[in-house]
Coordinates of C-alpha atoms in Angstrom, one line a residue:
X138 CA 21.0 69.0 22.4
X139 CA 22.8 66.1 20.0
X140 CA 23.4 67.3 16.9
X141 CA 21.6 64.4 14.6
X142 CA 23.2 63.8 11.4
X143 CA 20.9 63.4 8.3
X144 CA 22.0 60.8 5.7
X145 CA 20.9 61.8 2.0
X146 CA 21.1 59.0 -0.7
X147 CA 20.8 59.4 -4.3
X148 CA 17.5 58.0 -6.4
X149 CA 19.8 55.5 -7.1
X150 CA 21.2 54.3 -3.9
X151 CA 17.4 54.3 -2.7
X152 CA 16.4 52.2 -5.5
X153 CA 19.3 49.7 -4.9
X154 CA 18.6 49.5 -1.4
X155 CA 15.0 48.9 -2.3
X156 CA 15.5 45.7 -4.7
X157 CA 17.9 44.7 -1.9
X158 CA 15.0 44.4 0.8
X159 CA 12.4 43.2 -2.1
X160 CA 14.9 39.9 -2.5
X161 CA 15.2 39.5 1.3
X162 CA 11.5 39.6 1.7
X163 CA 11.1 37.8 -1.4
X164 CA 13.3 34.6 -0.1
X165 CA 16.4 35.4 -1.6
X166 CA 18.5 36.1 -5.0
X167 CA 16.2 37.4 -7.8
X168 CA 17.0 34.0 -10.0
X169 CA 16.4 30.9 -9.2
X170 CA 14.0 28.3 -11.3
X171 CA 10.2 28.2 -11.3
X172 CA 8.7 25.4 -9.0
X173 CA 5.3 23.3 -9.2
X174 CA 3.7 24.1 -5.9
X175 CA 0.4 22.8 -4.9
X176 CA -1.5 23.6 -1.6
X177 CA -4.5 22.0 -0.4
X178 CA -6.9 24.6 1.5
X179 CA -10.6 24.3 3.0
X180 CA -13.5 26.4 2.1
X181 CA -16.6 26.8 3.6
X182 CA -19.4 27.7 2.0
X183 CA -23.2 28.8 3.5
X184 CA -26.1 28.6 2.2
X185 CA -26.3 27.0 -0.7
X186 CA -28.4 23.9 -2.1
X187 CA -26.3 21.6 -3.7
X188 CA -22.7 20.3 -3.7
X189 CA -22.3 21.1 -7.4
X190 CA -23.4 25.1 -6.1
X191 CA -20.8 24.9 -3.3
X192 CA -18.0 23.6 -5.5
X193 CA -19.0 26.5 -8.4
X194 CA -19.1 28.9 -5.6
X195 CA -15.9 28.1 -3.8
X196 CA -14.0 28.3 -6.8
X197 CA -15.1 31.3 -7.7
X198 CA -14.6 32.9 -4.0
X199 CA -11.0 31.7 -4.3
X200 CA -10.2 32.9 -7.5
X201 CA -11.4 36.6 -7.2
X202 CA -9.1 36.9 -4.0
X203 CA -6.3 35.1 -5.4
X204 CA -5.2 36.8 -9.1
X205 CA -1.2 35.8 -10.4
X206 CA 1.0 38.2 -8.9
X207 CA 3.6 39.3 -11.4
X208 CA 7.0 37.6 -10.0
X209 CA 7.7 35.4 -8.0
X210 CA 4.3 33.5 -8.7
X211 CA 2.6 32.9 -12.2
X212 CA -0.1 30.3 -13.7
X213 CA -2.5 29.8 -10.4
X214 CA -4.7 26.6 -11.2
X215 CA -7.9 26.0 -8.8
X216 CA -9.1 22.8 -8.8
X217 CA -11.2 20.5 -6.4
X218 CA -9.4 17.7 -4.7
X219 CA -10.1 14.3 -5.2
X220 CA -10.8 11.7 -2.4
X221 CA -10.1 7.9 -3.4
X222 CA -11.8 4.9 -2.0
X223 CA -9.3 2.6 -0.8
X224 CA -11.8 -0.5 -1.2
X225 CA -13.5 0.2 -4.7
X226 CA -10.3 2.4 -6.0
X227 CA -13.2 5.0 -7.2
X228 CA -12.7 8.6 -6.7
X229 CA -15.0 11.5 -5.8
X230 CA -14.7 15.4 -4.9
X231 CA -13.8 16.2 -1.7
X232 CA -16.8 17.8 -0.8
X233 CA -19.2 17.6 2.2
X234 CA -22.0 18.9 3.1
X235 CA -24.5 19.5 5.8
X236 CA -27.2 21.8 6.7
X237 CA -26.6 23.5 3.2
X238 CA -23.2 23.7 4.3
X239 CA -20.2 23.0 2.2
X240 CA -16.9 22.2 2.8
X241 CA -15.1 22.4 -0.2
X242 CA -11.0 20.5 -0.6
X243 CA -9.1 22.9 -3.2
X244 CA -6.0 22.3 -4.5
X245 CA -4.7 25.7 -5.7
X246 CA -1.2 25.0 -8.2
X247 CA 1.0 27.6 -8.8
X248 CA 4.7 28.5 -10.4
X249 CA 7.0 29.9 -7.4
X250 CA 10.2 30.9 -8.4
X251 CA 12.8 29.9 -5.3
X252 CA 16.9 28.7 -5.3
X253 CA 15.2 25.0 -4.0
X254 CA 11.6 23.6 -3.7
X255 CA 11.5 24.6 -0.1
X256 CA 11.9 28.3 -0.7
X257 CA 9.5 28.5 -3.3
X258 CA 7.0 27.3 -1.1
X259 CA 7.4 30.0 1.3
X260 CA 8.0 32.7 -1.5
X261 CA 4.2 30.9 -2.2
X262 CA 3.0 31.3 1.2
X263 CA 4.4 34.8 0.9
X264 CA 2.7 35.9 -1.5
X265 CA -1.0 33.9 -1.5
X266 CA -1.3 34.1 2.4
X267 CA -2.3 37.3 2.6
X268 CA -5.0 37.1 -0.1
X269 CA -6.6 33.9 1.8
X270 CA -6.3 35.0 6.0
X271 CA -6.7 32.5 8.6
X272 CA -7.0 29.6 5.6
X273 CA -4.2 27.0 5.9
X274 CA -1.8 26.5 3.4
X275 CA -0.6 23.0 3.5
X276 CA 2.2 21.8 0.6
X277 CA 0.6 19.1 -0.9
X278 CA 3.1 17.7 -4.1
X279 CA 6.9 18.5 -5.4
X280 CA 7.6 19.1 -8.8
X281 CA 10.1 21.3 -10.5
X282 CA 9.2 22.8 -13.8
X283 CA 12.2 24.8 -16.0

């Protein structure tokens, strides 16, 4: 029988390895700066009555699932997206509905902390995906805030 050899780390060596694999996952160095990132998502909602009830309701579906994570991600904004008519220049919610049916455009804006814009959208992604499943996440704007 092979003789298996047992390597024991100290609490500390554990705990360095662990913020070691916390950065990889996370995207990266610990530092960086904190980037404006907004994602567009649908949401469905059933049975309700009116579009004002849908909107109310989507919001609030969205914002118990999705609560600021401590770092890399701060300051989540809901908000409803706004469609523009390109002949009249007016604007109104992105919102439809049908057969008391809504589909509701959110724009969801966030602080992600990354080295460059890119990588704080998947640090984002990362870290909101899993509280929203099977609901795209689509980058909608690029702004860096210090």
């Amino acid at each position: 029988m092979a003789d298996k050899h047992h390597e024991v780390k100290s609490a500390t060596e554990n705990a360095s390895d662990y913020q070691k694999e916390s950065q990889n996952r996370s995207g990266g160095s610990p530092g960086g700066e904190w980037y404006e990132v907004t994602f567009s998502i649908p949401w469905i909602v059933k049975k309700v009555d009116s579009g004002q009830d849908a909107i109310n309701i989507a919001v609030s579906e969205v914002g118990k699932r999705i609560t600021p994570a401590k770092n890399p991600i701060r300051e989540i904004d809901i908000s409803v997206q706004k469609i523009r008519c390109a002949d009249c220049e007016t604007s109104t919610d992105a919102l439809l509905m049908v057969s008391k049916t809504g589909l509701v455009g959110l724009l969801l804006t966030m602080e992600a902390k990354g080295t460059t814009y890119e990588e704080a959208i998947t640090v984002a992604k990362r870290e909101i995906g899993p509280k929203l499943p099977e609901i795209p996440l689509t980058a909608v704007r690029d702004q860096s805030k210090a």
